[in-house]
């Protein structure tokens, strides 16, 4: 655990510091797709403000009432981050932006890591959490076994370029497909990753 998250993750899992540890680790899962962030004059402000917004999001999970409530908060956070990045254009790259696919990866991986670290607010909302969508999830979920038979979104768009409508539709299909045999979509994802690692070990 310390090797993956660093020594700061050993603190109180409900603390702002641990939430930011998870948010920073999640950022590393998507920043390669955020082209231009490394040379952006406001990079630190964009990233640190997003960490702070994730702290606020997590603290609010204690009052989540149901799936619809969580989904609306999640969508609102993603839209807010997209607008925030849009308000801070890159000084040299006019195409720079944060896409919905990137925003979902940031928040979903943060919440997934916090679930692993035992954050109480995230544990309370665990059943409502979304699967962090990426190319591996696309590949595994569309397999009939041990996947779900859930086709990837139309147009074969990369996960980082997903729009809100396609993302929400895909999450809904994942949730419906996992409902019968898994406690939550993240339980399926954890099993899918375990199966993938096992298969890699057998082929090594």
PDB file of C-alpha atoms in Angstrom:
ATOM      1  CA  UNK A   1       0.000   0.000   0.000  1.00  0.00           C
ATOM      2  CA  UNK A   2       2.755   2.437   0.967  1.00  0.00           C
ATOM      3  CA  UNK A   3       4.711   1.509  -2.161  1.00  0.00           C
ATOM      4  CA  UNK A   4       1.738   2.391  -4.365  1.00  0.00           C
ATOM      5  CA  UNK A   5       0.349   5.470  -2.616  1.00  0.00           C
ATOM      6  CA  UNK A   6       3.255   6.717  -0.518  1.00  0.00           C
ATOM      7  CA  UNK A   7       3.576   7.090   3.244  1.00  0.00           C
ATOM      8  CA  UNK A   8       0.946   9.841   3.436  1.00  0.00           C
ATOM      9  CA  UNK A   9      -1.722   7.260   2.620  1.00  0.00           C
ATOM     10  CA  UNK A  10      -1.131   5.687   6.040  1.00  0.00           C
ATOM     11  CA  UNK A  11      -2.993   8.527   7.746  1.00  0.00           C
ATOM     12  CA  UNK A  12      -6.670   8.836   8.594  1.00  0.00           C
ATOM     13  CA  UNK A  13      -8.460   7.626   5.413  1.00  0.00           C
ATOM     14  CA  UNK A  14     -11.131  10.276   5.912  1.00  0.00           C
ATOM     15  CA  UNK A  15      -8.623  13.137   6.055  1.00  0.00           C
ATOM     16  CA  UNK A  16      -8.203  15.722   3.324  1.00  0.00           C
ATOM     17  CA  UNK A  17      -4.576  14.679   2.992  1.00  0.00           C
ATOM     18  CA  UNK A  18      -5.398  11.076   2.140  1.00  0.00           C
ATOM     19  CA  UNK A  19      -8.100  12.162  -0.314  1.00  0.00           C
ATOM     20  CA  UNK A  20      -5.492  14.285  -2.075  1.00  0.00           C
ATOM     21  CA  UNK A  21      -3.072  11.347  -2.136  1.00  0.00           C
ATOM     22  CA  UNK A  22      -5.724   9.336  -3.976  1.00  0.00           C
ATOM     23  CA  UNK A  23      -6.523  12.256  -6.278  1.00  0.00           C
ATOM     24  CA  UNK A  24      -2.853  12.691  -7.179  1.00  0.00           C
ATOM     25  CA  UNK A  25      -2.479   8.993  -7.919  1.00  0.00           C
ATOM     26  CA  UNK A  26      -5.626   9.125 -10.058  1.00  0.00           C
ATOM     27  CA  UNK A  27      -4.221  12.094 -11.972  1.00  0.00           C
ATOM     28  CA  UNK A  28      -1.287   9.924 -12.997  1.00  0.00           C
ATOM     29  CA  UNK A  29      -3.772   7.514 -14.589  1.00  0.00           C
ATOM     30  CA  UNK A  30      -4.990  10.122 -17.061  1.00  0.00           C
ATOM     31  CA  UNK A  31      -2.421  12.905 -17.410  1.00  0.00           C
ATOM     32  CA  UNK A  32      -0.730  11.303 -20.420  1.00  0.00           C
ATOM     33  CA  UNK A  33      -3.984  11.902 -22.332  1.00  0.00           C
ATOM     34  CA  UNK A  34      -4.231  15.525 -21.170  1.00  0.00           C
ATOM     35  CA  UNK A  35      -1.968  16.848 -23.871  1.00  0.00           C
ATOM     36  CA  UNK A  36      -0.481  20.222 -23.068  1.00  0.00           C
ATOM     37  CA  UNK A  37      -0.940  20.119 -19.306  1.00  0.00           C
ATOM     38  CA  UNK A  38       2.808  19.846 -18.758  1.00  0.00           C
ATOM     39  CA  UNK A  39       3.494  23.200 -20.422  1.00  0.00           C
ATOM     40  CA  UNK A  40       0.355  25.006 -19.266  1.00  0.00           C
ATOM     41  CA  UNK A  41       1.195  28.198 -17.391  1.00  0.00           C
ATOM     42  CA  UNK A  42      -1.636  27.477 -14.938  1.00  0.00           C
ATOM     43  CA  UNK A  43      -0.935  23.761 -14.559  1.00  0.00           C
ATOM     44  CA  UNK A  44      -0.460  23.806 -10.795  1.00  0.00           C
ATOM     45  CA  UNK A  45      -3.611  25.839 -10.270  1.00  0.00           C
ATOM     46  CA  UNK A  46      -5.682  23.559 -12.503  1.00  0.00           C
ATOM     47  CA  UNK A  47      -4.459  20.396 -10.840  1.00  0.00           C
ATOM     48  CA  UNK A  48      -4.459  21.587  -7.232  1.00  0.00           C
ATOM     49  CA  UNK A  49      -7.907  23.141  -7.555  1.00  0.00           C
ATOM     50  CA  UNK A  50      -9.170  19.814  -8.876  1.00  0.00           C
ATOM     51  CA  UNK A  51      -7.673  18.019  -5.879  1.00  0.00           C
ATOM     52  CA  UNK A  52      -9.533  20.462  -3.632  1.00  0.00           C
ATOM     53  CA  UNK A  53     -12.768  19.883  -5.527  1.00  0.00           C
ATOM     54  CA  UNK A  54     -12.389  16.140  -5.014  1.00  0.00           C
ATOM     55  CA  UNK A  55     -11.941  16.688  -1.283  1.00  0.00           C
ATOM     56  CA  UNK A  56     -15.259  18.560  -1.286  1.00  0.00           C
ATOM     57  CA  UNK A  57     -16.939  15.877  -3.371  1.00  0.00           C
ATOM     58  CA  UNK A  58     -15.823  13.102  -1.037  1.00  0.00           C
ATOM     59  CA  UNK A  59     -16.909  14.972   2.086  1.00  0.00           C
ATOM     60  CA  UNK A  60     -20.375  15.293   0.574  1.00  0.00           C
ATOM     61  CA  UNK A  61     -20.766  11.557   0.059  1.00  0.00           C
ATOM     62  CA  UNK A  62     -21.965  11.197   3.638  1.00  0.00           C
ATOM     63  CA  UNK A  63     -25.294  12.660   2.566  1.00  0.00           C
ATOM     64  CA  UNK A  64     -25.810  10.702  -0.671  1.00  0.00           C
ATOM     65  CA  UNK A  65     -29.282   9.178  -0.618  1.00  0.00           C
ATOM     66  CA  UNK A  66     -29.424   6.893  -3.657  1.00  0.00           C
ATOM     67  CA  UNK A  67     -27.975   6.107  -7.084  1.00  0.00           C
ATOM     68  CA  UNK A  68     -29.677   9.024  -8.803  1.00  0.00           C
ATOM     69  CA  UNK A  69     -28.343  11.429  -6.209  1.00  0.00           C
ATOM     70  CA  UNK A  70     -24.807  10.113  -6.642  1.00  0.00           C
ATOM     71  CA  UNK A  71     -25.053  10.167 -10.435  1.00  0.00           C
ATOM     72  CA  UNK A  72     -26.178  13.785 -10.445  1.00  0.00           C
ATOM     73  CA  UNK A  73     -23.362  14.843  -8.130  1.00  0.00           C
ATOM     74  CA  UNK A  74     -20.882  12.936 -10.273  1.00  0.00           C
ATOM     75  CA  UNK A  75     -22.110  14.546 -13.496  1.00  0.00           C
ATOM     76  CA  UNK A  76     -22.106  17.975 -11.890  1.00  0.00           C
ATOM     77  CA  UNK A  77     -18.496  17.514 -10.771  1.00  0.00           C
ATOM     78  CA  UNK A  78     -17.399  16.427 -14.249  1.00  0.00           C
ATOM     79  CA  UNK A  79     -19.161  19.359 -15.910  1.00  0.00           C
ATOM     80  CA  UNK A  80     -17.701  21.777 -13.393  1.00  0.00           C
ATOM     81  CA  UNK A  81     -14.160  20.547 -14.017  1.00  0.00           C
ATOM     82  CA  UNK A  82     -14.608  20.763 -17.783  1.00  0.00           C
ATOM     83  CA  UNK A  83     -15.833  24.345 -17.459  1.00  0.00           C
ATOM     84  CA  UNK A  84     -12.965  25.168 -15.110  1.00  0.00           C
ATOM     85  CA  UNK A  85     -10.353  23.896 -17.556  1.00  0.00           C
ATOM     86  CA  UNK A  86     -12.108  25.677 -20.424  1.00  0.00           C
ATOM     87  CA  UNK A  87     -11.850  28.928 -18.470  1.00  0.00           C
ATOM     88  CA  UNK A  88      -8.065  28.476 -18.371  1.00  0.00           C
ATOM     89  CA  UNK A  89      -6.983  27.980 -21.992  1.00  0.00           C
ATOM     90  CA  UNK A  90      -3.462  26.917 -22.846  1.00  0.00           C
ATOM     91  CA  UNK A  91      -1.292  29.839 -23.889  1.00  0.00           C
ATOM     92  CA  UNK A  92       0.000  27.995 -26.972  1.00  0.00           C
ATOM     93  CA  UNK A  93      -2.384  25.112 -27.675  1.00  0.00           C
ATOM     94  CA  UNK A  94      -5.896  26.151 -28.612  1.00  0.00           C
ATOM     95  CA  UNK A  95      -7.068  22.524 -28.634  1.00  0.00           C
ATOM     96  CA  UNK A  96      -6.244  22.023 -24.945  1.00  0.00           C
ATOM     97  CA  UNK A  97      -9.255  20.922 -22.920  1.00  0.00           C
ATOM     98  CA  UNK A  98     -10.503  18.440 -20.357  1.00  0.00           C
ATOM     99  CA  UNK A  99     -12.907  15.934 -21.891  1.00  0.00           C
ATOM    100  CA  UNK A 100     -15.682  14.146 -20.046  1.00  0.00           C
ATOM    101  CA  UNK A 101     -13.804  10.876 -20.480  1.00  0.00           C
ATOM    102  CA  UNK A 102     -10.798  12.328 -18.685  1.00  0.00           C
ATOM    103  CA  UNK A 103     -12.896  13.883 -15.936  1.00  0.00           C
ATOM    104  CA  UNK A 104     -14.644  10.581 -15.211  1.00  0.00           C
ATOM    105  CA  UNK A 105     -11.317   8.781 -14.998  1.00  0.00           C
ATOM    106  CA  UNK A 106     -10.020  11.331 -12.492  1.00  0.00           C
ATOM    107  CA  UNK A 107     -12.971  11.154 -10.129  1.00  0.00           C
ATOM    108  CA  UNK A 108     -13.660   7.442 -10.559  1.00  0.00           C
ATOM    109  CA  UNK A 109     -10.070   6.395  -9.901  1.00  0.00           C
ATOM    110  CA  UNK A 110      -9.902   8.722  -6.906  1.00  0.00           C
ATOM    111  CA  UNK A 111     -12.992   7.087  -5.418  1.00  0.00           C
ATOM    112  CA  UNK A 112     -11.734   3.603  -6.244  1.00  0.00           C
ATOM    113  CA  UNK A 113      -8.419   4.275  -4.501  1.00  0.00           C
ATOM    114  CA  UNK A 114     -10.209   5.723  -1.488  1.00  0.00           C
ATOM    115  CA  UNK A 115     -12.367   2.612  -1.296  1.00  0.00           C
ATOM    116  CA  UNK A 116      -9.170   0.548  -1.167  1.00  0.00           C
ATOM    117  CA  UNK A 117      -7.790   2.844   1.545  1.00  0.00           C
ATOM    118  CA  UNK A 118     -10.964   2.513   3.611  1.00  0.00           C
ATOM    119  CA  UNK A 119     -12.351   6.047   3.425  1.00  0.00           C
ATOM    120  CA  UNK A 120     -15.642   5.909   5.401  1.00  0.00           C
ATOM    121  CA  UNK A 121     -17.552   8.339   3.164  1.00  0.00           C
ATOM    122  CA  UNK A 122     -16.604   6.373   0.059  1.00  0.00           C
ATOM    123  CA  UNK A 123     -17.424   3.056   1.703  1.00  0.00           C
ATOM    124  CA  UNK A 124     -20.888   4.393   2.499  1.00  0.00           C
ATOM    125  CA  UNK A 125     -21.475   5.229  -1.167  1.00  0.00           C
ATOM    126  CA  UNK A 126     -19.586   2.215  -2.543  1.00  0.00           C
ATOM    127  CA  UNK A 127     -22.598   0.577  -4.186  1.00  0.00           C
ATOM    128  CA  UNK A 128     -23.195   3.734  -6.229  1.00  0.00           C
ATOM    129  CA  UNK A 129     -19.650   4.223  -7.518  1.00  0.00           C
ATOM    130  CA  UNK A 130     -18.910   4.122 -11.237  1.00  0.00           C
ATOM    131  CA  UNK A 131     -16.411   1.884 -12.985  1.00  0.00           C
ATOM    132  CA  UNK A 132     -13.401   3.945 -14.146  1.00  0.00           C
ATOM    133  CA  UNK A 133     -13.718   3.623 -17.908  1.00  0.00           C
ATOM    134  CA  UNK A 134     -10.610   2.986 -19.986  1.00  0.00           C
ATOM    135  CA  UNK A 135      -9.504   0.797 -22.881  1.00  0.00           C
ATOM    136  CA  UNK A 136      -9.038  -2.265 -20.674  1.00  0.00           C
ATOM    137  CA  UNK A 137     -12.574  -2.000 -19.303  1.00  0.00           C
ATOM    138  CA  UNK A 138     -13.844  -1.626 -22.867  1.00  0.00           C
ATOM    139  CA  UNK A 139     -12.070  -4.831 -23.884  1.00  0.00           C
ATOM    140  CA  UNK A 140     -12.959  -6.941 -20.851  1.00  0.00           C
ATOM    141  CA  UNK A 141     -16.584  -5.828 -20.531  1.00  0.00           C
ATOM    142  CA  UNK A 142     -17.446  -6.715 -24.112  1.00  0.00           C
ATOM    143  CA  UNK A 143     -16.272 -10.315 -23.707  1.00  0.00           C
ATOM    144  CA  UNK A 144     -19.106 -12.746 -22.915  1.00  0.00           C
ATOM    145  CA  UNK A 145     -17.012 -14.526 -20.261  1.00  0.00           C
ATOM    146  CA  UNK A 146     -15.530 -13.531 -17.876  1.00  0.00           C
ATOM    147  CA  UNK A 147     -16.792 -10.186 -19.137  1.00  0.00           C
ATOM    148  CA  UNK A 148     -20.331  -8.895 -19.364  1.00  0.00           C
ATOM    149  CA  UNK A 149     -21.125  -8.848 -23.058  1.00  0.00           C
ATOM    150  CA  UNK A 150     -21.409  -5.058 -22.871  1.00  0.00           C
ATOM    151  CA  UNK A 151     -20.372  -3.441 -26.140  1.00  0.00           C
ATOM    152  CA  UNK A 152     -18.178  -0.380 -26.017  1.00  0.00           C
ATOM    153  CA  UNK A 153     -19.743   2.997 -26.841  1.00  0.00           C
ATOM    154  CA  UNK A 154     -20.496   3.704 -30.505  1.00  0.00           C
ATOM    155  CA  UNK A 155     -18.051   5.306 -32.934  1.00  0.00           C
ATOM    156  CA  UNK A 156     -15.150   3.422 -31.295  1.00  0.00           C
ATOM    157  CA  UNK A 157     -14.121   6.627 -29.550  1.00  0.00           C
ATOM    158  CA  UNK A 158     -11.179   6.476 -27.135  1.00  0.00           C
ATOM    159  CA  UNK A 159     -12.131   6.498 -23.455  1.00  0.00           C
ATOM    160  CA  UNK A 160     -10.412   9.849 -22.952  1.00  0.00           C
ATOM    161  CA  UNK A 161     -12.608  11.409 -25.655  1.00  0.00           C
ATOM    162  CA  UNK A 162     -15.929  10.108 -24.353  1.00  0.00           C
ATOM    163  CA  UNK A 163     -18.746  12.614 -24.155  1.00  0.00           C
ATOM    164  CA  UNK A 164     -21.223  12.787 -21.300  1.00  0.00           C
ATOM    165  CA  UNK A 165     -24.094  11.025 -23.069  1.00  0.00           C
ATOM    166  CA  UNK A 166     -22.036   8.048 -24.239  1.00  0.00           C
ATOM    167  CA  UNK A 167     -20.333   7.755 -20.864  1.00  0.00           C
ATOM    168  CA  UNK A 168     -23.585   7.728 -18.901  1.00  0.00           C
ATOM    169  CA  UNK A 169     -25.159   5.231 -21.281  1.00  0.00           C
ATOM    170  CA  UNK A 170     -22.157   2.934 -20.934  1.00  0.00           C
ATOM    171  CA  UNK A 171     -22.182   3.145 -17.131  1.00  0.00           C
ATOM    172  CA  UNK A 172     -25.879   2.309 -17.117  1.00  0.00           C
ATOM    173  CA  UNK A 173     -25.275  -0.777 -19.240  1.00  0.00           C
ATOM    174  CA  UNK A 174     -22.411  -1.867 -16.980  1.00  0.00           C
ATOM    175  CA  UNK A 175     -24.594  -1.448 -13.910  1.00  0.00           C
ATOM    176  CA  UNK A 176     -27.455  -3.421 -15.432  1.00  0.00           C
ATOM    177  CA  UNK A 177     -25.115  -6.212 -16.535  1.00  0.00           C
ATOM    178  CA  UNK A 178     -23.483  -6.549 -13.109  1.00  0.00           C
ATOM    179  CA  UNK A 179     -26.654  -6.274 -11.020  1.00  0.00           C
ATOM    180  CA  UNK A 180     -27.482  -9.983 -10.839  1.00  0.00           C
ATOM    181  CA  UNK A 181     -24.137 -11.459  -9.836  1.00  0.00           C
ATOM    182  CA  UNK A 182     -22.127  -8.638  -8.243  1.00  0.00           C
ATOM    183  CA  UNK A 183     -22.715  -6.417  -5.244  1.00  0.00           C
ATOM    184  CA  UNK A 184     -21.663  -3.374  -7.231  1.00  0.00           C
ATOM    185  CA  UNK A 185     -20.043  -2.534 -10.576  1.00  0.00           C
ATOM    186  CA  UNK A 186     -16.702  -2.043  -8.817  1.00  0.00           C
ATOM    187  CA  UNK A 187     -16.910  -5.588  -7.458  1.00  0.00           C
ATOM    188  CA  UNK A 188     -17.106  -6.800 -11.049  1.00  0.00           C
ATOM    189  CA  UNK A 189     -14.188  -4.592 -12.054  1.00  0.00           C
ATOM    190  CA  UNK A 190     -12.062  -5.926  -9.190  1.00  0.00           C
ATOM    191  CA  UNK A 191     -12.813  -9.494 -10.260  1.00  0.00           C
ATOM    192  CA  UNK A 192     -12.092  -8.652 -13.892  1.00  0.00           C
ATOM    193  CA  UNK A 193      -8.685  -7.234 -12.953  1.00  0.00           C
ATOM    194  CA  UNK A 194      -7.915 -10.297 -10.826  1.00  0.00           C
ATOM    195  CA  UNK A 195      -8.817 -12.573 -13.739  1.00  0.00           C
ATOM    196  CA  UNK A 196      -6.687 -10.527 -16.108  1.00  0.00           C
ATOM    197  CA  UNK A 197      -3.650 -10.715 -13.819  1.00  0.00           C
ATOM    198  CA  UNK A 198      -4.167 -14.456 -13.380  1.00  0.00           C
ATOM    199  CA  UNK A 199      -4.317 -14.970 -17.137  1.00  0.00           C
ATOM    200  CA  UNK A 200      -1.151 -12.933 -17.602  1.00  0.00           C
ATOM    201  CA  UNK A 201       0.574 -15.051 -14.973  1.00  0.00           C
ATOM    202  CA  UNK A 202      -0.399 -18.263 -16.721  1.00  0.00           C
ATOM    203  CA  UNK A 203       0.882 -17.016 -20.072  1.00  0.00           C
ATOM    204  CA  UNK A 204       4.198 -15.751 -18.681  1.00  0.00           C
TER     205      UNK A 204
END
